[in-house]
Coordinates of N, CA and C in Angstrom, one line a residue:
X269 N -25.5 -16.6 23.8 CA -25.7 -18.1 22.7 C -25.6 -19.2 23.7
X270 N -26.4 -19.8 24.2 CA -26.0 -21.1 24.7 C -25.7 -22.0 24.2
X271 N -24.9 -23.0 24.6 CA -24.4 -24.5 24.5 C -24.8 -25.1 22.9
X272 N -26.1 -25.3 23.6 CA -27.3 -26.3 22.7 C -27.1 -25.6 21.4
X273 N -27.4 -24.4 21.5 CA -28.0 -23.3 19.9 C -26.4 -23.1 19.7
X274 N -25.1 -23.2 19.9 CA -24.2 -23.3 19.4 C -23.7 -24.2 18.7
X275 N -24.2 -26.0 19.6 CA -23.8 -27.0 18.8 C -24.8 -27.0 17.6
X276 N -25.8 -27.0 17.9 CA -26.8 -26.8 16.5 C -26.1 -26.0 15.7
X277 N -26.2 -24.7 15.8 CA -25.7 -24.3 14.6 C -24.4 -24.3 13.8
X278 N -23.3 -24.5 14.6 CA -21.9 -25.1 14.1 C -21.6 -26.6 13.9
X279 N -22.8 -27.3 14.5 CA -21.9 -28.9 14.1 C -23.2 -29.4 13.4
X280 N -25.1 -29.4 14.0 CA -25.7 -30.4 13.5 C -26.0 -29.6 12.4
X281 N -26.4 -28.4 12.0 CA -26.9 -27.9 11.0 C -25.6 -27.7 9.6
X282 N -24.1 -27.8 10.0 CA -23.3 -28.3 8.9 C -23.2 -29.7 8.5
X283 N -23.6 -30.7 9.6 CA -23.4 -31.5 9.4 C -25.0 -32.6 8.5
X284 N -25.8 -31.8 8.9 CA -27.1 -32.0 8.4 C -27.2 -31.7 6.7
X285 N -26.5 -30.5 6.6 CA -26.8 -30.1 5.0 C -25.8 -30.6 4.2
X286 N -24.6 -31.2 4.8 CA -23.5 -31.7 4.1 C -23.9 -33.3 3.9
X287 N -24.6 -34.0 4.9 CA -25.4 -35.3 4.4 C -26.6 -35.1 3.0
X288 N -27.2 -34.5 3.3 CA -28.1 -33.8 2.5 C -27.7 -33.7 1.1
X289 N -26.8 -33.0 1.1 CA -26.1 -32.5 -0.1 C -25.7 -33.8 -0.3
X290 N -25.0 -34.4 -0.1 CA -24.0 -35.6 -0.5 C -25.0 -37.0 -0.8
X291 N -26.5 -37.0 -0.1 CA -27.2 -37.6 -0.3 C -27.8 -37.6 -1.9
X292 N -28.4 -35.8 -2.1 CA -29.0 -35.3 -3.4 C -27.6 -35.8 -4.8
X293 N -26.7 -35.7 -4.7 CA -25.5 -35.6 -5.5 C -25.8 -37.2 -6.1
X294 N -25.5 -38.3 -4.4 CA -25.3 -39.4 -4.5 C -26.1 -40.3 -5.7
X295 N -27.6 -39.8 -5.4 CA -29.0 -40.2 -5.8 C -28.9 -40.0 -7.3
X296 N -28.5 -38.6 -7.7 CA -28.5 -38.2 -9.0 C -27.7 -38.9 -9.7
X297 N -26.5 -39.2 -9.1 CA -25.5 -40.4 -9.7 C -25.9 -41.4 -9.9
X298 N -26.6 -42.2 -9.5 CA -26.6 -43.6 -9.1 C -27.9 -43.5 -10.1
X299 N -28.9 -42.4 -10.3 CA -29.7 -42.6 -11.9 C -29.3 -42.7 -12.8
X300 N -28.0 -41.5 -12.8 CA -27.8 -41.7 -14.5 C -26.7 -43.1 -14.7
X301 N -26.1 -43.5 -13.5 CA -25.0 -44.3 -13.8 C -26.0 -45.5 -14.1
X302 N -27.1 -45.6 -13.1 CA -27.7 -46.9 -13.3 C -28.6 -46.8 -14.9
X303 N -28.8 -45.8 -15.3 CA -29.3 -46.0 -16.6 C -28.6 -46.3 -17.6
X304 N -27.7 -45.9 -17.5 CA -26.3 -46.4 -18.6 C -26.3 -47.6 -18.6
X305 N -26.1 -48.4 -17.3 CA -25.8 -49.6 -17.0 C -27.0 -50.5 -17.8
X306 N -28.4 -50.2 -17.3 CA -29.3 -51.2 -18.2 C -29.8 -50.7 -19.0
X307 N -29.1 -49.8 -19.7 CA -29.6 -49.2 -20.8 C -29.8 -50.5 -22.2
X308 N -28.5 -51.3 -21.9 CA -28.8 -52.3 -22.9 C -29.9 -53.4 -22.7
X309 N -30.1 -53.6 -21.3 CA -31.4 -54.6 -20.6 C -32.4 -54.4 -20.6
X310 N -32.6 -52.7 -21.5 CA -34.0 -52.2 -21.6 C -34.2 -52.1 -22.8
X311 N -33.9 -52.9 -23.6 CA -34.0 -53.0 -25.2 C -34.2 -54.8 -25.5
X312 N -35.2 -54.9 -26.6 CA -35.6 -56.3 -26.8 C -35.0 -56.6 -28.3
X313 N -33.7 -57.7 -27.9 CA -33.0 -58.0 -28.6 C -32.9 -59.2 -29.5
X314 N -34.4 -60.1 -28.8 CA -34.6 -61.3 -29.8 C -35.6 -61.3 -30.7
X315 N -34.9 -62.5 -32.0 CA -35.7 -62.2 -33.1 C -36.3 -63.4 -33.6
X316 N -37.3 -63.7 -33.9 CA -38.6 -64.5 -34.2 C -38.5 -65.2 -35.5
X317 N -37.3 -64.8 -36.1 CA -36.9 -65.1 -37.4 C -36.2 -66.4 -37.4
X318 N -36.8 -67.2 -38.4 CA -36.1 -68.7 -38.5 C -34.9 -69.1 -39.9
X319 N -34.1 -69.4 -39.9 CA -33.4 -69.4 -41.0 C -34.1 -70.9 -41.9
X320 N -33.4 -70.5 -43.2 CA -33.7 -72.1 -43.5 C -32.9 -73.2 -42.9
X321 N -31.4 -72.9 -42.9 CA -30.7 -73.4 -42.5 C -31.0 -74.3 -41.0
X322 N -31.6 -73.4 -39.9 CA -32.2 -74.3 -39.1 C -33.1 -75.4 -39.1
X323 N -33.9 -75.0 -39.9 CA -35.2 -75.8 -40.4 C -34.1 -77.5 -40.7
X324 N -33.3 -76.9 -41.9 CA -32.7 -78.2 -42.3 C -32.0 -79.1 -41.1
X325 N -31.5 -78.4 -40.2 CA -30.1 -78.8 -39.6 C -31.5 -79.5 -38.7
X326 N -32.6 -79.3 -38.2 CA -33.3 -80.0 -37.1 C -34.0 -80.9 -37.4
X327 N -34.0 -81.3 -39.1 CA -34.8 -82.6 -39.6 C -34.0 -83.9 -39.4
X328 N -34.5 -85.0 -39.4 CA -33.5 -86.1 -39.7 C -33.5 -86.4 -40.8
X329 N -32.5 -86.9 -40.8 CA -32.1 -87.8 -42.3 C -33.1 -88.8 -42.9
X330 N -33.9 -88.0 -44.0 CA -35.0 -88.7 -44.8 C -34.5 -90.3 -45.0
X331 N -35.9 -91.1 -44.7 CA -35.6 -92.3 -45.1 C -35.6 -92.7 -46.9
X332 N -35.0 -92.7 -47.4 CA -35.5 -93.6 -49.0 C -36.1 -94.9 -49.0
X333 N -37.0 -94.9 -49.8 CA -37.4 -95.7 -49.7 C -36.9 -96.3 -51.8
X334 N -37.3 -97.6 -51.5 CA -36.9 -98.3 -52.9 C -37.7 -98.1 -53.9
X335 N -37.7 -97.4 -55.2 CA -38.8 -97.2 -56.2 C -39.2 -98.6 -56.5
X336 N -40.4 -98.4 -57.1 CA -41.2 -99.6 -57.1 C -40.7 -99.8 -59.2
X337 N -40.6 -101.5 -59.3 CA -40.3 -101.3 -60.1 C -40.9 -100.9 -61.9
X338 N -40.0 -101.0 -62.6 CA -40.8 -100.1 -63.8 C -42.0 -101.4 -64.4
X339 N -43.1 -100.6 -65.1 CA -44.1 -101.2 -65.3 C -44.8 -102.3 -64.8
X340 N -44.7 -101.8 -62.9 CA -45.9 -102.3 -62.4 C -46.5 -101.4 -62.4
X341 N -48.4 -102.2 -61.7 CA -49.6 -101.6 -61.9 C -50.0 -100.8 -60.9
X342 N -49.0 -100.4 -60.0 CA -49.0 -99.3 -58.7 C -49.6 -97.9 -59.9
X343 N -50.7 -97.5 -59.2 CA -51.4 -96.1 -59.6 C -51.3 -95.0 -59.0
X344 N -50.7 -94.1 -59.7 CA -50.8 -92.8 -59.2 C -51.5 -92.4 -58.4
X345 N -51.4 -91.7 -57.6 CA -52.5 -91.2 -56.7 C -53.1 -90.0 -57.3
X346 N -54.4 -89.5 -57.6 CA -55.2 -88.7 -58.4 C -54.7 -87.4 -57.8
X347 N -54.1 -86.3 -58.1 CA -53.8 -85.0 -57.7 C -54.7 -84.3 -57.1
X348 N -54.7 -83.5 -56.0 CA -55.6 -82.8 -55.5 C -55.6 -81.3 -56.6
X349 N -57.0 -80.4 -56.5 CA -57.1 -79.2 -57.3 C -55.9 -78.5 -56.1
X350 N -55.5 -77.4 -57.1 CA -54.3 -76.5 -56.3 C -55.4 -75.4 -55.3
X351 N -54.9 -75.3 -54.2 CA -55.2 -74.5 -53.4 C -55.3 -73.1 -53.4
X352 N -56.6 -72.8 -53.0 CA -56.4 -70.8 -53.2 C -55.6 -70.5 -52.6
X353 N -54.5 -69.9 -53.1 CA -53.5 -68.8 -52.7 C -53.2 -67.6 -51.6
X354 N -55.1 -67.3 -51.5 CA -55.2 -66.6 -50.4 C -56.0 -67.5 -49.2
X355 N -55.1 -67.5 -48.4 CA -55.6 -68.7 -47.6 C -56.4 -67.9 -46.2
X356 N -55.9 -66.5 -45.8 CA -57.0 -65.5 -45.0 C -56.7 -64.0 -46.2
X357 N -57.4 -63.3 -45.7 CA -57.3 -61.7 -46.4 C -56.1 -61.1 -46.1
X358 N -56.1 -60.8 -47.4 CA -54.7 -60.3 -47.4 C -53.2 -61.3 -47.5
X359 N -53.5 -62.1 -46.9 CA -52.1 -63.0 -46.9 C -52.1 -64.1 -47.9
X360 N -50.9 -64.4 -48.7 CA -50.8 -65.1 -50.0 C -50.1 -66.4 -49.6
X361 N -50.4 -67.2 -50.1 CA -49.9 -68.7 -49.5 C -48.7 -68.8 -50.9
X362 N -47.5 -68.7 -50.4 CA -46.1 -69.2 -51.7 C -46.8 -70.3 -52.3
X363 N -45.9 -70.2 -53.9 CA -46.0 -71.7 -54.4 C -45.6 -72.8 -54.2
X364 N -44.5 -72.7 -53.7 CA -43.8 -73.6 -52.9 C -44.5 -74.6 -51.7
X365 N -45.2 -73.9 -51.0 CA -46.1 -74.6 -50.4 C -47.1 -75.3 -50.8
X366 N -48.1 -74.8 -52.2 CA -49.3 -74.7 -52.2 C -49.5 -76.4 -52.4
X367 N -48.8 -77.6 -52.9 CA -48.4 -78.6 -53.2 C -48.5 -79.7 -51.4
X368 N -47.8 -78.6 -50.7 CA -48.0 -79.5 -49.1 C -49.5 -79.2 -48.5
X369 N -50.2 -78.1 -48.6 CA -51.8 -77.8 -48.3 C -52.8 -77.7 -49.3
X370 N -52.8 -78.9 -50.1 CA -53.6 -79.2 -51.1 C -55.1 -79.6 -50.5
X371 N -55.4 -80.4 -49.1 CA -56.6 -81.0 -48.8 C -56.8 -80.0 -47.7
X372 N -58.2 -80.3 -47.5 CA -58.8 -79.2 -46.7 C -58.2 -78.8 -45.6
X373 N -58.1 -80.6 -44.6 CA -57.7 -80.2 -43.4 C -56.2 -79.5 -42.9
X374 N -55.5 -80.0 -44.3 CA -54.7 -79.1 -44.4 C -54.3 -77.4 -43.9
X375 N -55.2 -77.2 -45.3 CA -55.6 -75.8 -45.4 C -55.9 -75.2 -44.0
X376 N -57.0 -75.9 -43.3 CA -57.7 -75.6 -41.9 C -56.1 -75.5 -40.8
X377 N -55.2 -76.5 -41.1 CA -54.5 -76.5 -40.4 C -53.6 -74.9 -40.2
X378 N -53.2 -74.9 -41.8 CA -52.5 -74.2 -41.6 C -53.4 -72.5 -41.3
X379 N -54.2 -72.3 -41.3 CA -55.4 -71.1 -41.2 C -55.5 -70.7 -39.5
X380 N -55.3 -72.1 -38.6 CA -55.0 -71.9 -37.3 C -53.7 -71.8 -37.2
X381 N -52.7 -71.8 -37.7 CA -51.6 -71.6 -37.1 C -51.6 -69.7 -37.7
X382 N -51.8 -69.5 -38.7 CA -51.8 -68.4 -39.0 C -52.6 -67.3 -38.2
X383 N -53.9 -67.9 -37.8 CA -54.9 -67.0 -36.8 C -54.1 -66.6 -35.4
X384 N -53.3 -68.0 -35.0 CA -52.7 -67.9 -33.7 C -51.4 -66.5 -33.7
X385 N -51.0 -66.0 -35.2 CA -49.9 -64.8 -35.0 C -50.6 -63.5 -35.6
X386 N -50.0 -62.7 -34.7 CA -50.2 -61.3 -34.9 C -50.6 -60.8 -36.8
X387 N -51.1 -60.2 -37.0 CA -51.3 -60.1 -38.5 C -50.1 -59.8 -39.4
X388 N -49.1 -58.4 -38.4 CA -47.9 -58.2 -39.0 C -46.8 -59.4 -39.7
X389 N -47.3 -60.7 -38.7 CA -46.2 -61.5 -38.9 C -46.6 -62.8 -39.9
X390 N -47.8 -62.7 -40.3 CA -48.3 -63.8 -41.1 C -48.3 -63.9 -42.2
X391 N -47.8 -63.5 -43.3 CA -47.0 -63.2 -44.4 C -45.6 -63.6 -44.4
X392 N -45.1 -62.9 -43.2 CA -43.4 -63.2 -42.7 C -43.3 -64.9 -42.4
X393 N -44.6 -65.8 -41.8 CA -44.4 -66.8 -41.0 C -44.4 -67.7 -42.6
X394 N -45.6 -67.5 -43.7 CA -45.6 -67.9 -45.1 C -44.3 -68.1 -45.5
X395 N -43.5 -66.7 -45.8 CA -42.6 -66.3 -46.6 C -41.2 -67.0 -45.9
X396 N -41.2 -67.0 -44.8 CA -40.1 -68.2 -44.1 C -40.5 -69.5 -44.6
X397 N -41.1 -69.7 -43.8 CA -41.7 -71.3 -44.4 C -41.1 -71.8 -45.6
X398 N -41.8 -71.1 -46.4 CA -41.2 -71.3 -48.2 C -40.0 -71.6 -48.7
X399 N -39.5 -70.3 -47.8 CA -38.2 -70.6 -48.1 C -37.7 -71.7 -47.3
X400 N -37.9 -72.0 -45.8 CA -37.2 -73.3 -45.3 C -37.8 -74.8 -46.3
X401 N -38.8 -75.0 -46.9 CA -38.9 -75.5 -47.2 C -38.4 -75.8 -48.9
X402 N -38.1 -74.7 -49.6 CA -37.0 -74.9 -50.7 C -35.1 -75.2 -50.1
X403 N -35.4 -74.8 -49.4 CA -33.5 -75.3 -48.7 C -33.7 -76.6 -48.2
X404 N -35.1 -77.0 -48.0 CA -35.0 -78.8 -47.2 C -35.1 -79.7 -48.4
X405 N -35.7 -79.3 -50.0 CA -36.1 -79.9 -50.6 C -34.8 -80.3 -51.5
X406 N -33.7 -79.1 -51.3 CA -32.8 -79.2 -52.3 C -31.6 -79.8 -51.2
X407 N -31.8 -79.8 -50.1 CA -31.1 -80.7 -49.7 C -31.4 -82.4 -49.1
X408 N -32.2 -82.5 -49.9 CA -33.1 -84.4 -50.2 C -34.1 -84.6 -49.0
X409 N -34.4 -83.4 -48.2 CA -35.6 -83.9 -47.1 C -36.7 -83.5 -47.7
X410 N -37.9 -84.1 -46.6 CA -39.0 -84.0 -47.3 C -39.7 -82.7 -46.8
X411 N -40.4 -81.8 -47.7 CA -40.7 -80.9 -47.6 C -41.8 -80.7 -46.4
X412 N -42.9 -81.8 -46.5 CA -43.6 -81.4 -45.7 C -42.6 -81.8 -43.7
X413 N -41.6 -82.3 -43.7 CA -41.1 -82.3 -42.7 C -41.0 -81.2 -42.4
X414 N -40.2 -80.2 -42.9 CA -39.7 -78.8 -42.8 C -40.8 -78.1 -42.8
X415 N -42.0 -78.3 -43.3 CA -43.2 -77.3 -42.9 C -43.2 -78.0 -41.6
X416 N -43.2 -78.3 -40.5 CA -43.6 -79.3 -39.5 C -42.5 -78.7 -38.9
X417 N -41.3 -79.0 -39.5 CA -40.2 -78.4 -37.9 C -40.2 -76.8 -37.8
X418 N -40.2 -76.6 -39.3 CA -40.3 -74.8 -39.2 C -41.7 -74.1 -38.2
X419 N -42.8 -74.8 -38.5 CA -43.9 -74.4 -37.1 C -43.3 -74.7 -35.8
X420 N -42.4 -75.6 -35.8 CA -42.2 -76.0 -34.6 C -41.1 -74.8 -33.5
X421 N -39.9 -74.7 -35.0 CA -39.0 -73.9 -34.1 C -39.8 -72.5 -34.2
X422 N -40.3 -71.9 -35.2 CA -40.8 -70.4 -35.2 C -41.8 -70.1 -33.6
X423 N -43.3 -71.4 -33.5 CA -43.6 -70.9 -32.3 C -42.9 -70.9 -30.9
X424 N -41.8 -71.8 -31.0 CA -41.0 -72.0 -29.8 C -40.1 -70.6 -29.8
X425 N -39.6 -69.9 -30.9 CA -39.4 -68.5 -30.8 C -39.7 -67.7 -30.6
X426 N -41.1 -67.8 -30.6 CA -42.6 -66.8 -30.6 C -42.6 -66.5 -28.9
X427 N -42.4 -67.9 -28.3 CA -42.9 -67.9 -26.7 C -41.5 -67.4 -26.1
X428 N -40.4 -67.6 -26.7 CA -39.0 -67.0 -25.8 C -39.6 -65.3 -25.8
X429 N -39.9 -65.1 -27.0 CA -39.5 -63.7 -26.9 C -40.7 -63.0 -26.3
X430 N -41.7 -63.3 -26.2 CA -42.7 -63.6 -24.8 C -42.7 -63.3 -23.8
X431 N -41.8 -64.1 -23.6 CA -41.5 -64.4 -22.3 C -40.1 -63.0 -21.9
X432 N -39.5 -63.0 -23.4 CA -38.8 -62.0 -22.9 C -39.0 -60.6 -22.7
X433 N -40.3 -60.2 -23.6 CA -40.8 -59.2 -23.6 C -41.7 -59.1 -22.0
X434 N -42.1 -59.8 -21.3 CA -42.4 -59.9 -20.0 C -41.6 -59.6 -19.0
X435 N -40.0 -59.6 -18.9 CA -39.0 -60.2 -18.5 C -38.4 -58.5 -18.9
X436 N -39.0 -57.7 -19.6 CA -38.3 -56.8 -20.2 C -39.5 -55.6 -19.1
X437 N -40.6 -56.1 -19.5 CA -41.4 -55.2 -19.0 C -41.2 -55.1 -17.4
X438 N -41.2 -56.0 -16.6 CA -40.4 -56.1 -15.2 C -39.4 -54.9 -15.1
X439 N -38.3 -55.4 -15.9 CA -36.9 -54.5 -15.8 C -36.9 -53.0 -15.8
X440 N -38.1 -52.7 -17.1 CA -38.6 -51.4 -17.1 C -39.2 -51.0 -15.7
X441 N -40.5 -51.8 -15.2 CA -41.1 -51.3 -14.6 C -40.3 -51.4 -13.1
X442 N -39.1 -51.9 -12.7 CA -38.2 -52.2 -11.9 C -37.5 -50.8 -11.6
X443 N -37.2 -50.4 -12.6 CA -35.7 -49.4 -12.7 C -36.3 -48.0 -12.5
X444 N -38.2 -48.0 -13.3 CA -38.4 -46.8 -13.3 C -39.1 -46.6 -11.4
X445 N -39.3 -47.6 -11.1 CA -40.0 -47.6 -9.5 C -38.3 -47.2 -8.7
X446 N -37.4 -47.8 -9.3 CA -36.4 -47.2 -8.4 C -36.0 -45.3 -8.4
X447 N -35.8 -45.2 -9.9 CA -35.7 -43.8 -9.8 C -36.8 -43.1 -9.4
X448 N -38.3 -43.6 -9.6 CA -39.3 -42.7 -9.0 C -38.5 -42.6 -7.4
X449 N -38.4 -43.7 -6.6 CA -37.6 -43.5 -5.3 C -36.9 -42.1 -5.1
X450 N -35.8 -42.6 -5.9 CA -34.7 -41.6 -5.8 C -35.0 -40.3 -5.7
X451 N -35.7 -39.8 -7.0 CA -36.5 -38.7 -6.7 C -37.2 -38.0 -5.9
X452 N -37.9 -39.0 -5.5 CA -38.5 -38.4 -4.2 C -37.8 -38.0 -2.7
X453 N -36.7 -38.8 -2.8 CA -35.3 -39.1 -1.7 C -34.8 -37.1 -2.0
X454 N -34.3 -37.2 -3.2 CA -33.9 -36.1 -3.6 C -34.6 -35.0 -3.1
X455 N -36.2 -35.0 -3.7 CA -36.7 -34.3 -2.8 C -37.4 -33.8 -1.4
X456 N -37.1 -35.1 -0.8 CA -37.0 -35.0 0.5 C -35.6 -34.0 0.9
X457 N -34.6 -34.6 0.8 CA -33.4 -33.5 1.3 C -33.3 -32.3 0.5
X458 N -34.1 -31.8 -0.7 CA -33.8 -30.7 -0.6 C -34.8 -29.7 0.0
X459 N -35.8 -30.1 0.7 CA -36.8 -30.0 1.4 C -36.3 -29.5 3.0
X460 N -35.4 -30.7 3.3 CA -34.2 -30.5 4.6 C -33.4 -29.3 4.5
X461 N -32.9 -29.2 3.0 CA -31.7 -27.6 2.5 C -32.8 -26.7 3.4
X462 N -34.2 -26.8 2.4 CA -34.4 -25.3 2.7 C -35.1 -25.1 3.9
X463 N -35.4 -26.1 4.8 CA -36.0 -25.8 6.1 C -34.6 -25.2 7.1
X464 N -33.8 -25.9 6.5 CA -32.2 -25.3 7.1 C -32.2 -24.2 7.5
X465 N -32.1 -23.4 6.2 CA -32.0 -22.4 5.2 C -32.7 -21.6 6.0
X466 N -34.0 -21.8 6.1 CA -35.1 -20.7 6.7 C -34.6 -20.7 8.1
X467 N -34.4 -22.0 9.2 CA -34.3 -21.6 10.2 C -32.9 -20.8 10.5
X468 N -32.1 -21.1 9.8 CA -30.3 -20.2 9.8 C -30.9 -18.8 10.1
X469 N -31.8 -18.4 8.4 CA -32.0 -16.7 8.4 C -33.0 -16.0 9.7
X470 N -34.1 -17.2 10.1 CA -34.7 -16.8 11.1 C -33.9 -16.8 12.7
X471 N -32.9 -17.5 12.9 CA -32.2 -17.0 13.5 C -31.2 -16.0 13.7
X472 N -30.7 -15.9 12.8 CA -30.1 -14.4 12.4 C -30.4 -13.6 12.6
X473 N -31.9 -13.7 12.3 CA -33.1 -12.4 12.5 C -33.1 -11.6 14.0
X474 N -33.2 -13.2 15.0 CA -33.1 -12.7 15.9 C -32.3 -12.5 17.0
X475 N -31.3 -12.2 16.2 CA -29.9 -12.1 17.0 C -29.5 -11.0 17.3

């Protein structure tokens, strides 16, 4: 046996096999530990719900006007006919909102808002808006101010959720790519171990 053969068998083969096993177990541990560490970051936790108190807190204090003296000739405005509660197919306008959407242009504005939302969020949008208007009117604020403020808060939260969803998708793809690369490296080092075993058995057969 030459010095080179002895060096390869006693040192290089042992070193290569040890490093390959070390990398394999290290990569497996990295996949498991990394998955545990980032599992919380790979789930979406943001909510688009807007509480009535958020709307009330965001509304500026109302400016109260001096009521007209009694007996004045100020004519009260003619009330508009109540709107159709079904703003969109399958969507019902809550009663507390009907007085704020009793004009054609206001109804069209509401339809535009709803059409910008997924079907599953449209009725929720109206129900949350109705709760916000009810709470705002109890606090002495204008109902229409609550409507507009709720819409602004709701759409802002929806945009934040969309941004968070995009960031979450990027994080998932990054982790999946890293895990796939680790699996490929494990396969490579496993192949090295197989080749080393074949080489060792071949040399034993030739000895």
